Coordinates of C-alpha atoms in Angstrom, one line a residue:
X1486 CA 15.3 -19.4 9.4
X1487 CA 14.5 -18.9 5.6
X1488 CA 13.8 -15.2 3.8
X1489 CA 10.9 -14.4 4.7
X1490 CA 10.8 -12.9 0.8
X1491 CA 10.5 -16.6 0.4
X1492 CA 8.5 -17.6 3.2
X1493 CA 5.7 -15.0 2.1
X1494 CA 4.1 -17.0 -1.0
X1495 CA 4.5 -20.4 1.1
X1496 CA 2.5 -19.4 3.7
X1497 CA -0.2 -17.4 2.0
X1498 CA -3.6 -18.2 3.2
X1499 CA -6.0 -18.0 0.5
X1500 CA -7.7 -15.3 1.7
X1501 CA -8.4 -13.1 -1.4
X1502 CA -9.0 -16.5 -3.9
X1503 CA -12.7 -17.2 -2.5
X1504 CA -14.0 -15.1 -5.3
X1505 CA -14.1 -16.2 -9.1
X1506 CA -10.6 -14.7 -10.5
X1507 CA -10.3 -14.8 -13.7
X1508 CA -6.2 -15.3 -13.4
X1509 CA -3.4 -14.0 -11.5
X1510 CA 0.1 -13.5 -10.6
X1511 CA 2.1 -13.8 -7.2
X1512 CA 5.5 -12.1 -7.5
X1513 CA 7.8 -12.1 -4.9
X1514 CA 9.8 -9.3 -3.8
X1515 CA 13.3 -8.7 -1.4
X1516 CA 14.3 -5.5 -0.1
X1517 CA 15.4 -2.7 -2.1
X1518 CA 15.5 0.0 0.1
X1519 CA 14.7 1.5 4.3
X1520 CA 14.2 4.7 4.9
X1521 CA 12.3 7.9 4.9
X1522 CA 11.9 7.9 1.1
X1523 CA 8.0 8.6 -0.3
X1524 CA 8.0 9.9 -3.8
X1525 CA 4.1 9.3 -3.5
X1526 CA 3.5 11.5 -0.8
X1527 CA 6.8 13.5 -0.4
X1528 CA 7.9 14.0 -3.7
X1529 CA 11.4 15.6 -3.6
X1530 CA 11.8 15.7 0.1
X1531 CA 12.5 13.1 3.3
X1532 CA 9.4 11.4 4.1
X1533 CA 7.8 11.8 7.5
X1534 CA 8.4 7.9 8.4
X1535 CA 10.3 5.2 7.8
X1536 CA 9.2 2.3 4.7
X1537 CA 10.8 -0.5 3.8
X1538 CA 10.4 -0.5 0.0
X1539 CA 10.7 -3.2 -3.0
X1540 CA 11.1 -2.8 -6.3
X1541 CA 13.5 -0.6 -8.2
X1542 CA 17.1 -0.5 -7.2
X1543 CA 17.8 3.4 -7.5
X1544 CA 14.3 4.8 -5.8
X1545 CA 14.8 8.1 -3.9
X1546 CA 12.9 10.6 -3.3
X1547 CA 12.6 12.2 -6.5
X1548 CA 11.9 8.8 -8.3
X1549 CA 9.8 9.3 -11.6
X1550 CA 8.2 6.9 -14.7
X1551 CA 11.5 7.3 -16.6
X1552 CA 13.9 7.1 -13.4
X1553 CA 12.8 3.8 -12.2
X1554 CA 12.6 2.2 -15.5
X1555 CA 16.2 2.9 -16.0
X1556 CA 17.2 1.0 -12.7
X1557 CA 19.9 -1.6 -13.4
X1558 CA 17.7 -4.0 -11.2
X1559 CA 14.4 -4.3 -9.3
X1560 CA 14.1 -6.4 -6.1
X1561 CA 11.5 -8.3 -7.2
X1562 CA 11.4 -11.5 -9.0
X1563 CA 10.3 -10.1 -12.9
X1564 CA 12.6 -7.5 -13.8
X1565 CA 10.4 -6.2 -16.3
X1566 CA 8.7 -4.5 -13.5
X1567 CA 10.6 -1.9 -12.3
X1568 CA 7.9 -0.5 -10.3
X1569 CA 8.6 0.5 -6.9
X1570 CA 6.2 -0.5 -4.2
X1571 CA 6.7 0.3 -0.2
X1572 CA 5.0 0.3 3.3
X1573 CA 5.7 1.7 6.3
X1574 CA 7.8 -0.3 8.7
X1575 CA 7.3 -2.1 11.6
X1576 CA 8.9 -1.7 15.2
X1577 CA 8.0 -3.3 18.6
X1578 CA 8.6 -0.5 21.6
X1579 CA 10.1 -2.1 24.2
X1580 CA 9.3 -1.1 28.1
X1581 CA 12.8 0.5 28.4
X1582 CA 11.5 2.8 25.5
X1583 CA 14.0 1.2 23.2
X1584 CA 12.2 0.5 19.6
X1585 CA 12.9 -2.7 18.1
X1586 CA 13.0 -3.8 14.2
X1587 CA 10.6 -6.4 13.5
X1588 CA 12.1 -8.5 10.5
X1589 CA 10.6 -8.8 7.2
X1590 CA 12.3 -9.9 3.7
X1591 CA 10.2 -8.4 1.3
X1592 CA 6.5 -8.8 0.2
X1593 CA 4.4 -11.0 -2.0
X1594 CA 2.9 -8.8 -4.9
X1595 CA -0.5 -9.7 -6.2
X1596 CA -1.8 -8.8 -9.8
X1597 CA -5.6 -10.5 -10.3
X1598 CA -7.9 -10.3 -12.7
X1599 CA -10.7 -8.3 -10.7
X1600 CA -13.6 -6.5 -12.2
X1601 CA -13.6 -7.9 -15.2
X1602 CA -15.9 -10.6 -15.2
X1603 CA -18.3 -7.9 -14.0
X1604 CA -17.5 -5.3 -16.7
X1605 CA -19.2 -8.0 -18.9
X1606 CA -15.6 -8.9 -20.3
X1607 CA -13.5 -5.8 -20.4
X1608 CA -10.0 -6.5 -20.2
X1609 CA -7.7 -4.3 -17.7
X1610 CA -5.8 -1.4 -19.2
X1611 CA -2.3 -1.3 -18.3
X1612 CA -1.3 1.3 -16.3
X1613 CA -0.5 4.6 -17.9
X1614 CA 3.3 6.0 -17.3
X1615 CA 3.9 7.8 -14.5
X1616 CA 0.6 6.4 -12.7
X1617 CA 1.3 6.2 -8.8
X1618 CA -1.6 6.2 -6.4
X1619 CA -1.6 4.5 -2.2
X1620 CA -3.8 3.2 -0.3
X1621 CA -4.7 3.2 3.2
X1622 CA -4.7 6.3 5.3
X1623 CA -1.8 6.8 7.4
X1624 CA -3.7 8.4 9.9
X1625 CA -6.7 6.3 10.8
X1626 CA -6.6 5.1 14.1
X1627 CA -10.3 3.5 14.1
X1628 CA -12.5 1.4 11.4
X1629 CA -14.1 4.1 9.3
X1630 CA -17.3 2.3 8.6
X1631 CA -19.1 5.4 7.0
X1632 CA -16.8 6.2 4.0
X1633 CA -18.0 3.5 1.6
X1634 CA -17.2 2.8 -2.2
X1635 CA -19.3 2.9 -5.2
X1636 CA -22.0 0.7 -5.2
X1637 CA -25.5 -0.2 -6.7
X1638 CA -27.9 -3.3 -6.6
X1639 CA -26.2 -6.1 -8.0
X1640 CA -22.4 -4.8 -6.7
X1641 CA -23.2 -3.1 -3.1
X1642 CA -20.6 -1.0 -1.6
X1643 CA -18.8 -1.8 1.0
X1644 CA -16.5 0.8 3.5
X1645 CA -13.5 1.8 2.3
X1646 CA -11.3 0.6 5.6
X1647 CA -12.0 -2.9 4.1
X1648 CA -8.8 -2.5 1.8
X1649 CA -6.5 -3.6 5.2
X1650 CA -6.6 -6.6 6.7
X1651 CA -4.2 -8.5 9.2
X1652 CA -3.7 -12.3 9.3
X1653 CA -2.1 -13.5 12.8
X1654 CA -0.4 -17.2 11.2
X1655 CA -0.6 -20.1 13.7
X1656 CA 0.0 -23.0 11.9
X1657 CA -1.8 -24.9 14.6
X1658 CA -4.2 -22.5 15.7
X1659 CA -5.7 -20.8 12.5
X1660 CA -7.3 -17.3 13.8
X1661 CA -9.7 -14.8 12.2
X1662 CA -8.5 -11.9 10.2
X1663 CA -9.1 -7.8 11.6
X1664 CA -8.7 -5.3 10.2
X1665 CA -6.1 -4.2 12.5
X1666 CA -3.3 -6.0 14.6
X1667 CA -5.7 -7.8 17.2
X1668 CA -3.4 -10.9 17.9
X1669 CA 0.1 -10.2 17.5
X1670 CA 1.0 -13.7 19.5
X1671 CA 1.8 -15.1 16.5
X1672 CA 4.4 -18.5 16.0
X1673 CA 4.8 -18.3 12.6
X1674 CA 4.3 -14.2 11.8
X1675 CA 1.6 -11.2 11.3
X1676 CA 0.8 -11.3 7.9
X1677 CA -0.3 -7.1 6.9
X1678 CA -2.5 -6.9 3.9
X1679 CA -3.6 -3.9 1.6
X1680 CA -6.0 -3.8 -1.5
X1681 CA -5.4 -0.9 -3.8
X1682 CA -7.7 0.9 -6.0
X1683 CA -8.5 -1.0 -9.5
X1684 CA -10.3 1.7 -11.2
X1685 CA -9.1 5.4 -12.9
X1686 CA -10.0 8.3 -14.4
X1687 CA -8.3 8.3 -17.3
X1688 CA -7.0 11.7 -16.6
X1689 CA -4.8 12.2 -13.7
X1690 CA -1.5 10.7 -13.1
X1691 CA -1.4 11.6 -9.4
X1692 CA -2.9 13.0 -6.5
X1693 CA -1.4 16.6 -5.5
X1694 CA -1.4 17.5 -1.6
X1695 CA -1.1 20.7 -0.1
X1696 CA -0.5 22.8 -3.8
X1697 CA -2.9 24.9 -3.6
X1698 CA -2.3 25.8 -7.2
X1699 CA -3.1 22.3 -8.5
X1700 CA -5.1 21.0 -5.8
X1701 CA -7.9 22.5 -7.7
X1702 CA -7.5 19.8 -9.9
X1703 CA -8.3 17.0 -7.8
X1704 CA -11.6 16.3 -5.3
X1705 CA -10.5 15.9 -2.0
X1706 CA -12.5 13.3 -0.4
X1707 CA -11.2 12.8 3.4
X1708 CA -11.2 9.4 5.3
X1709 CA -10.4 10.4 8.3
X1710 CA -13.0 9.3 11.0
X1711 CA -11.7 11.1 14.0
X1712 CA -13.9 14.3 13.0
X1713 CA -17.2 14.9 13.9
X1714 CA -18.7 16.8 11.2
X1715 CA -19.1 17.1 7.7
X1716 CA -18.8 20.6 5.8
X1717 CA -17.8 22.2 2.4
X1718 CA -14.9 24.7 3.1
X1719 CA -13.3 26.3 -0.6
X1720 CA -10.1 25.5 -1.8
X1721 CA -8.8 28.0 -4.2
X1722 CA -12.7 28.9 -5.8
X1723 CA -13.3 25.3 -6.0
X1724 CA -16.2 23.6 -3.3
X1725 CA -14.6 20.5 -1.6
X1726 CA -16.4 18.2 0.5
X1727 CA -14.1 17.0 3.4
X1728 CA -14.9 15.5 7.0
X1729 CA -14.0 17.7 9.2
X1730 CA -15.4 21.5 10.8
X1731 CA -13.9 24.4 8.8
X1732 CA -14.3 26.4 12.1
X1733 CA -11.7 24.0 13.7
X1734 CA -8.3 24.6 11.9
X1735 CA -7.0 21.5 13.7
X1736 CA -9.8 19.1 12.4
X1737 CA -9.9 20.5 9.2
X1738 CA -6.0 19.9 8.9
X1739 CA -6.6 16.5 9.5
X1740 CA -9.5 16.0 6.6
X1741 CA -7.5 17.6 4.3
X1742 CA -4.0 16.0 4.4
X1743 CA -5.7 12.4 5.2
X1744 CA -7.1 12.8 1.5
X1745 CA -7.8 10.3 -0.3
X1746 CA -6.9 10.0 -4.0
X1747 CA -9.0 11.2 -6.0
X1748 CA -7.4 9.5 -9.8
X1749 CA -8.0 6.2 -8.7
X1750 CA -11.1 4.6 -6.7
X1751 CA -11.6 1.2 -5.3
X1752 CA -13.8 -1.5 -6.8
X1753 CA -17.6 -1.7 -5.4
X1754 CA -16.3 -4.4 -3.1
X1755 CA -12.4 -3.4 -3.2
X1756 CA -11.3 -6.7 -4.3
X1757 CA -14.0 -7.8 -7.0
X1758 CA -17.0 -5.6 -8.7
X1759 CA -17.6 -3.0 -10.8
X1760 CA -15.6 1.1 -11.2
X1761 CA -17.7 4.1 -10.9
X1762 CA -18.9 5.9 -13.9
X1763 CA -16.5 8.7 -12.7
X1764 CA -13.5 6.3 -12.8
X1765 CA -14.3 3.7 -16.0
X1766 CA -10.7 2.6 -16.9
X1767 CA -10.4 -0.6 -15.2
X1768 CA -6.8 -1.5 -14.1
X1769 CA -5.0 -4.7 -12.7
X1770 CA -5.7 -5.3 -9.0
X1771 CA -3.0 -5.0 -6.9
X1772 CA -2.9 -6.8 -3.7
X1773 CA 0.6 -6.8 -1.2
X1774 CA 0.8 -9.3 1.6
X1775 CA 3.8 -8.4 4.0
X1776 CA 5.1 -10.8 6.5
X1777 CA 6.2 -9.7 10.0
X1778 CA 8.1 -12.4 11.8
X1779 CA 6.7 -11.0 15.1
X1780 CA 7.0 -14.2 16.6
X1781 CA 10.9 -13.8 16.6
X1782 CA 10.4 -10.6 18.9
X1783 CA 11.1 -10.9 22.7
X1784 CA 7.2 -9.2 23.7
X1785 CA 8.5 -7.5 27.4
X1786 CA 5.6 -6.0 28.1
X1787 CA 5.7 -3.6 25.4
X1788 CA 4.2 -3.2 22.1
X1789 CA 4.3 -2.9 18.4
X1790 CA 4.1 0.1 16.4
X1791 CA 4.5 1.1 12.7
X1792 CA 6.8 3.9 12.0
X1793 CA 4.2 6.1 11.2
X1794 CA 3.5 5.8 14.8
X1795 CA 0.2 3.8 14.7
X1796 CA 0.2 1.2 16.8
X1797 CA -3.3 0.1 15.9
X1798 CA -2.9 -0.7 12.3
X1799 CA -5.5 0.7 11.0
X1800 CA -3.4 3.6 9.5
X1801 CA -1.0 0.6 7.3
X1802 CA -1.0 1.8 4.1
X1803 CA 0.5 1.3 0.7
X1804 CA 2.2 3.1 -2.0
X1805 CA 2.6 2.3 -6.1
X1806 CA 5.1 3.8 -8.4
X1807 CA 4.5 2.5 -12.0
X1808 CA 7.6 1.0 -13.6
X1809 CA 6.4 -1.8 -15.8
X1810 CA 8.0 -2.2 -19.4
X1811 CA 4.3 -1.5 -20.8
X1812 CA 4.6 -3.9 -23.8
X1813 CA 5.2 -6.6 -21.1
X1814 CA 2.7 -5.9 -19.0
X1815 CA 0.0 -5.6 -21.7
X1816 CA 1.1 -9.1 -22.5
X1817 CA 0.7 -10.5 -19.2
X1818 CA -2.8 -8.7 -18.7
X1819 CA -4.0 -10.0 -22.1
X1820 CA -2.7 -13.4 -21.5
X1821 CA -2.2 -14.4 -18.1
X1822 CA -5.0 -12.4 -16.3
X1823 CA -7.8 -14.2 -18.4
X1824 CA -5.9 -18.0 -18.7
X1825 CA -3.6 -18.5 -16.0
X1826 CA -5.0 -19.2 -13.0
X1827 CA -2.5 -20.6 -10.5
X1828 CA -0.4 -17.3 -10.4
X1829 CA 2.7 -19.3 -11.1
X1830 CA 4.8 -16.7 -13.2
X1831 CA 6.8 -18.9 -14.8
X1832 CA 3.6 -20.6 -16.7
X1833 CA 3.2 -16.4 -18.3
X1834 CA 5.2 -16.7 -21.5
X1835 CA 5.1 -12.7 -20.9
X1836 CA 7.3 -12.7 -18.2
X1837 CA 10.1 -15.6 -19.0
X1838 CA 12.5 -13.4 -20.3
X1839 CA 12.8 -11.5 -17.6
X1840 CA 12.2 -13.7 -14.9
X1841 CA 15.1 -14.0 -12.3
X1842 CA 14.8 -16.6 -9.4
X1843 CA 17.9 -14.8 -7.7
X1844 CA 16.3 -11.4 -7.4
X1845 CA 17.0 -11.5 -4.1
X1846 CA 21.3 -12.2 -4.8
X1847 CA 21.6 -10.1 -7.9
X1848 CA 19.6 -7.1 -6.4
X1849 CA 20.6 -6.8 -3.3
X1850 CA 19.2 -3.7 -0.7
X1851 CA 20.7 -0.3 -0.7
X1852 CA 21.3 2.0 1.7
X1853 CA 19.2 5.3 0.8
X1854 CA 21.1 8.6 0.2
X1855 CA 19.4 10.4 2.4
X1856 CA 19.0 11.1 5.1
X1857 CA 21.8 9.4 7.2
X1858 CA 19.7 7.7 10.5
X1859 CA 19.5 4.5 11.5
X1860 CA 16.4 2.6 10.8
X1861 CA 18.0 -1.0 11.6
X1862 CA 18.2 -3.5 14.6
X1863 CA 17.5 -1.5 18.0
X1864 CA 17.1 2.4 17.7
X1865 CA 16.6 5.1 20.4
X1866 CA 13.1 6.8 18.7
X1867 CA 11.3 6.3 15.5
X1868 CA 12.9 8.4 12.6
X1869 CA 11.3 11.6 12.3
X1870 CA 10.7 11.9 16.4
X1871 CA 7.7 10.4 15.9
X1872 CA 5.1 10.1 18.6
X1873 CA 3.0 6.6 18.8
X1874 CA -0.8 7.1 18.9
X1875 CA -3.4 4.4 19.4
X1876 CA -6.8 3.6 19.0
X1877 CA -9.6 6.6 19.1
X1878 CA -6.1 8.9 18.6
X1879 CA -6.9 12.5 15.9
X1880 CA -3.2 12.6 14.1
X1881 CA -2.6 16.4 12.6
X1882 CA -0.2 15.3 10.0
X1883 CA 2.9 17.8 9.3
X1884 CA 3.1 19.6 6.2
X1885 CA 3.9 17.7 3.5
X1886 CA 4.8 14.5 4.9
X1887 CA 2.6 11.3 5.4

């Protein structure tokens, strides 16, 4: 069987290309790391769930701008870009309880040229150092169709849970996409999908969750559907508008560390449109396409679960570390997201000196330093006891943790 690292661009289905794109480029990424390592979300501490990350060589849990770029490798195929980029993994529970590792190589990285044919011509901004930003919420188990994004007239909004999507590959037998794992009888693999947000406010570098000191800062804006109502509850002398019931501590736990991220924001239709006035630096569009060779798996009558416990797939999310050599990438935005449009890296003059064919040979995965569990082959329980929820399911995060 080839790397699926490998696999991943070959069978792409053009899925996000039906729009006009002004360019693009497809990078392909191996495995740098597995673990419980989330310097997004858990800066400085063990994550609450396994991901299986690409990118940098050295990223742990205290990975910074300035840590990453030093790496002496990144997983993926332009080593200018020592970005680190990770999503949670999957498992498949078997009916002896027994939790499985469902193979994947790596991930297909996409950087297009969204937004700017509707910003009448603006180019992209390269992403500041230290930016990092996620998207998905790891603890949706439904399709929020109320949260939407910005939106007017000529670019209508559209709801946010749009960003995931799931591609069950049958060579033979194409099938609709979901935006959660509908069909996972899939010969040739379950392709998950994320959007992330395109659009900043040209202030913040990051979100800040559960600092009450600097979640002032930042406007929590909650996507978590499972609540009923919608209140304003103050946080630290500062009015935020979360779903949820201040009365019920429970709920309101759950609208408040299911945040979203306030920096960034999605485009008016996630993968093409126009920013909101509140967010008017327009970024590259990143897009991640993960393969799952779930047809490898021996389906017992049991079922397949991230590690973050959703078995739904709703809650797949992803996470974004900048580590881009910023001269680099502002050559690659200025000349291949307006000219080339077959992705092809290798026809970006920007990226040839760096490009490296081998990435997955020279950069091989690492082990992370912590903590010591296995997260490989057949395990006893997820890492981090984690209990699987499906659909319908209210998750109260732990502190802290995602």
């Amino acid at each position: 069987m080839a790397p699926v690292w490998s696999m991943v661009v070959a069978s792409t289905v053009v899925f996000h290309l039906v729009e006009p794109v002004l360019g693009f480029w497809r990078m392909s990424c191996s495995v740098a790391q597995m673990g419980r390592v989330d310097p997004v979300i858990s800066f400085g501490h063990v994550s609450q769930h396994v991901h299986k990350i690409s990118g940098a060589s050295n990223i742990n849990i205290n990975s910074t701008y300035d840590s990453l770029v030093a790496a002496p490798c990144t997983s993926c195929q332009i080593q200018a870009d020592k970005s680190a980029y990770w999503n949670p993994q999957l498992y498949y529970l078997h009916a002896n309880g027994k939790y499985e590792e469902v193979y994947n190589g790596g991930m297909a990285v996409y950087y297009l040229g969204r937004g700017m044919d509707a910003a009448g011509g603006t180019k992209a901004s390269p992403f500041p150092k230290g930016l990092k930003f996620l998207s998905g919420n790891n603890n949706a188990r439904s399709y929020d169709a109320n949260t939407k994004t910005y939106g007017n007239a000529t670019y209508p909004n559209v709801p946010v849970a749009d960003r995931v999507t799931f591609a069950c590959i049958d060579y033979n037998n194409p099938k609709p996409q979901a935006h959660y794992m509908s069909d996972t009888n899939c010969p040739d693999g379950m392709r998950a999908q994320i959007d992330f947000q395109s659009c900043w406010d040209g202030a913040s570098l990051n979100f800040v969750l559960n600092n009450p000191e600097l979640s002032q800062k930042y406007k929590i804006r909650a996507i978590t559907r499972d609540v009923n109502s919608e209140k304003a509850t103050k946080l630290n002398g500062k009015v935020e508008v979360v779903q949820g019931d201040a009365n019920d501590p429970a709920s309101l736990k759950a609208a408040l560390t299911s945040a979203d991220q306030s920096h960034v924001a999605y485009l008016s239709q996630i993968d093409n449109g126009i920013c909101p006035p509140t967010h008017p630096i327009l970024l590259p569009h990143i897009f991640i396409e993960v393969l799952y060779s779930t047809g490898d798996i021996n389906q017992d009558g049991g079922k397949f679960v991230f590690a973050n416990g959703d078995e739904t797939g709703y809650g797949f999310h992803g996470d974004f570390i900048n580590g881009w050599d910023i001269p680099v990438l502002t050559s690659a935005i200025n000349d291949c997201l307006i000219g080339v449009e077959s992705g092809v890296v290798e026809e970006c003059p920007a990226f040839l000196p760096s490009d490296d064919t081998n990435f997955a040979k020279t950069c091989p995965e690492t082990s992370p330093v912590y903590p010591c569990e296995p997260v490989h082959g057949i395990i006893d329980k997820l890492p981090g006891c984690i209990t699987p929820t499906g659909f319908n399911h209210v998750v109260i995060p732990s502190d802290n943790t995602w």
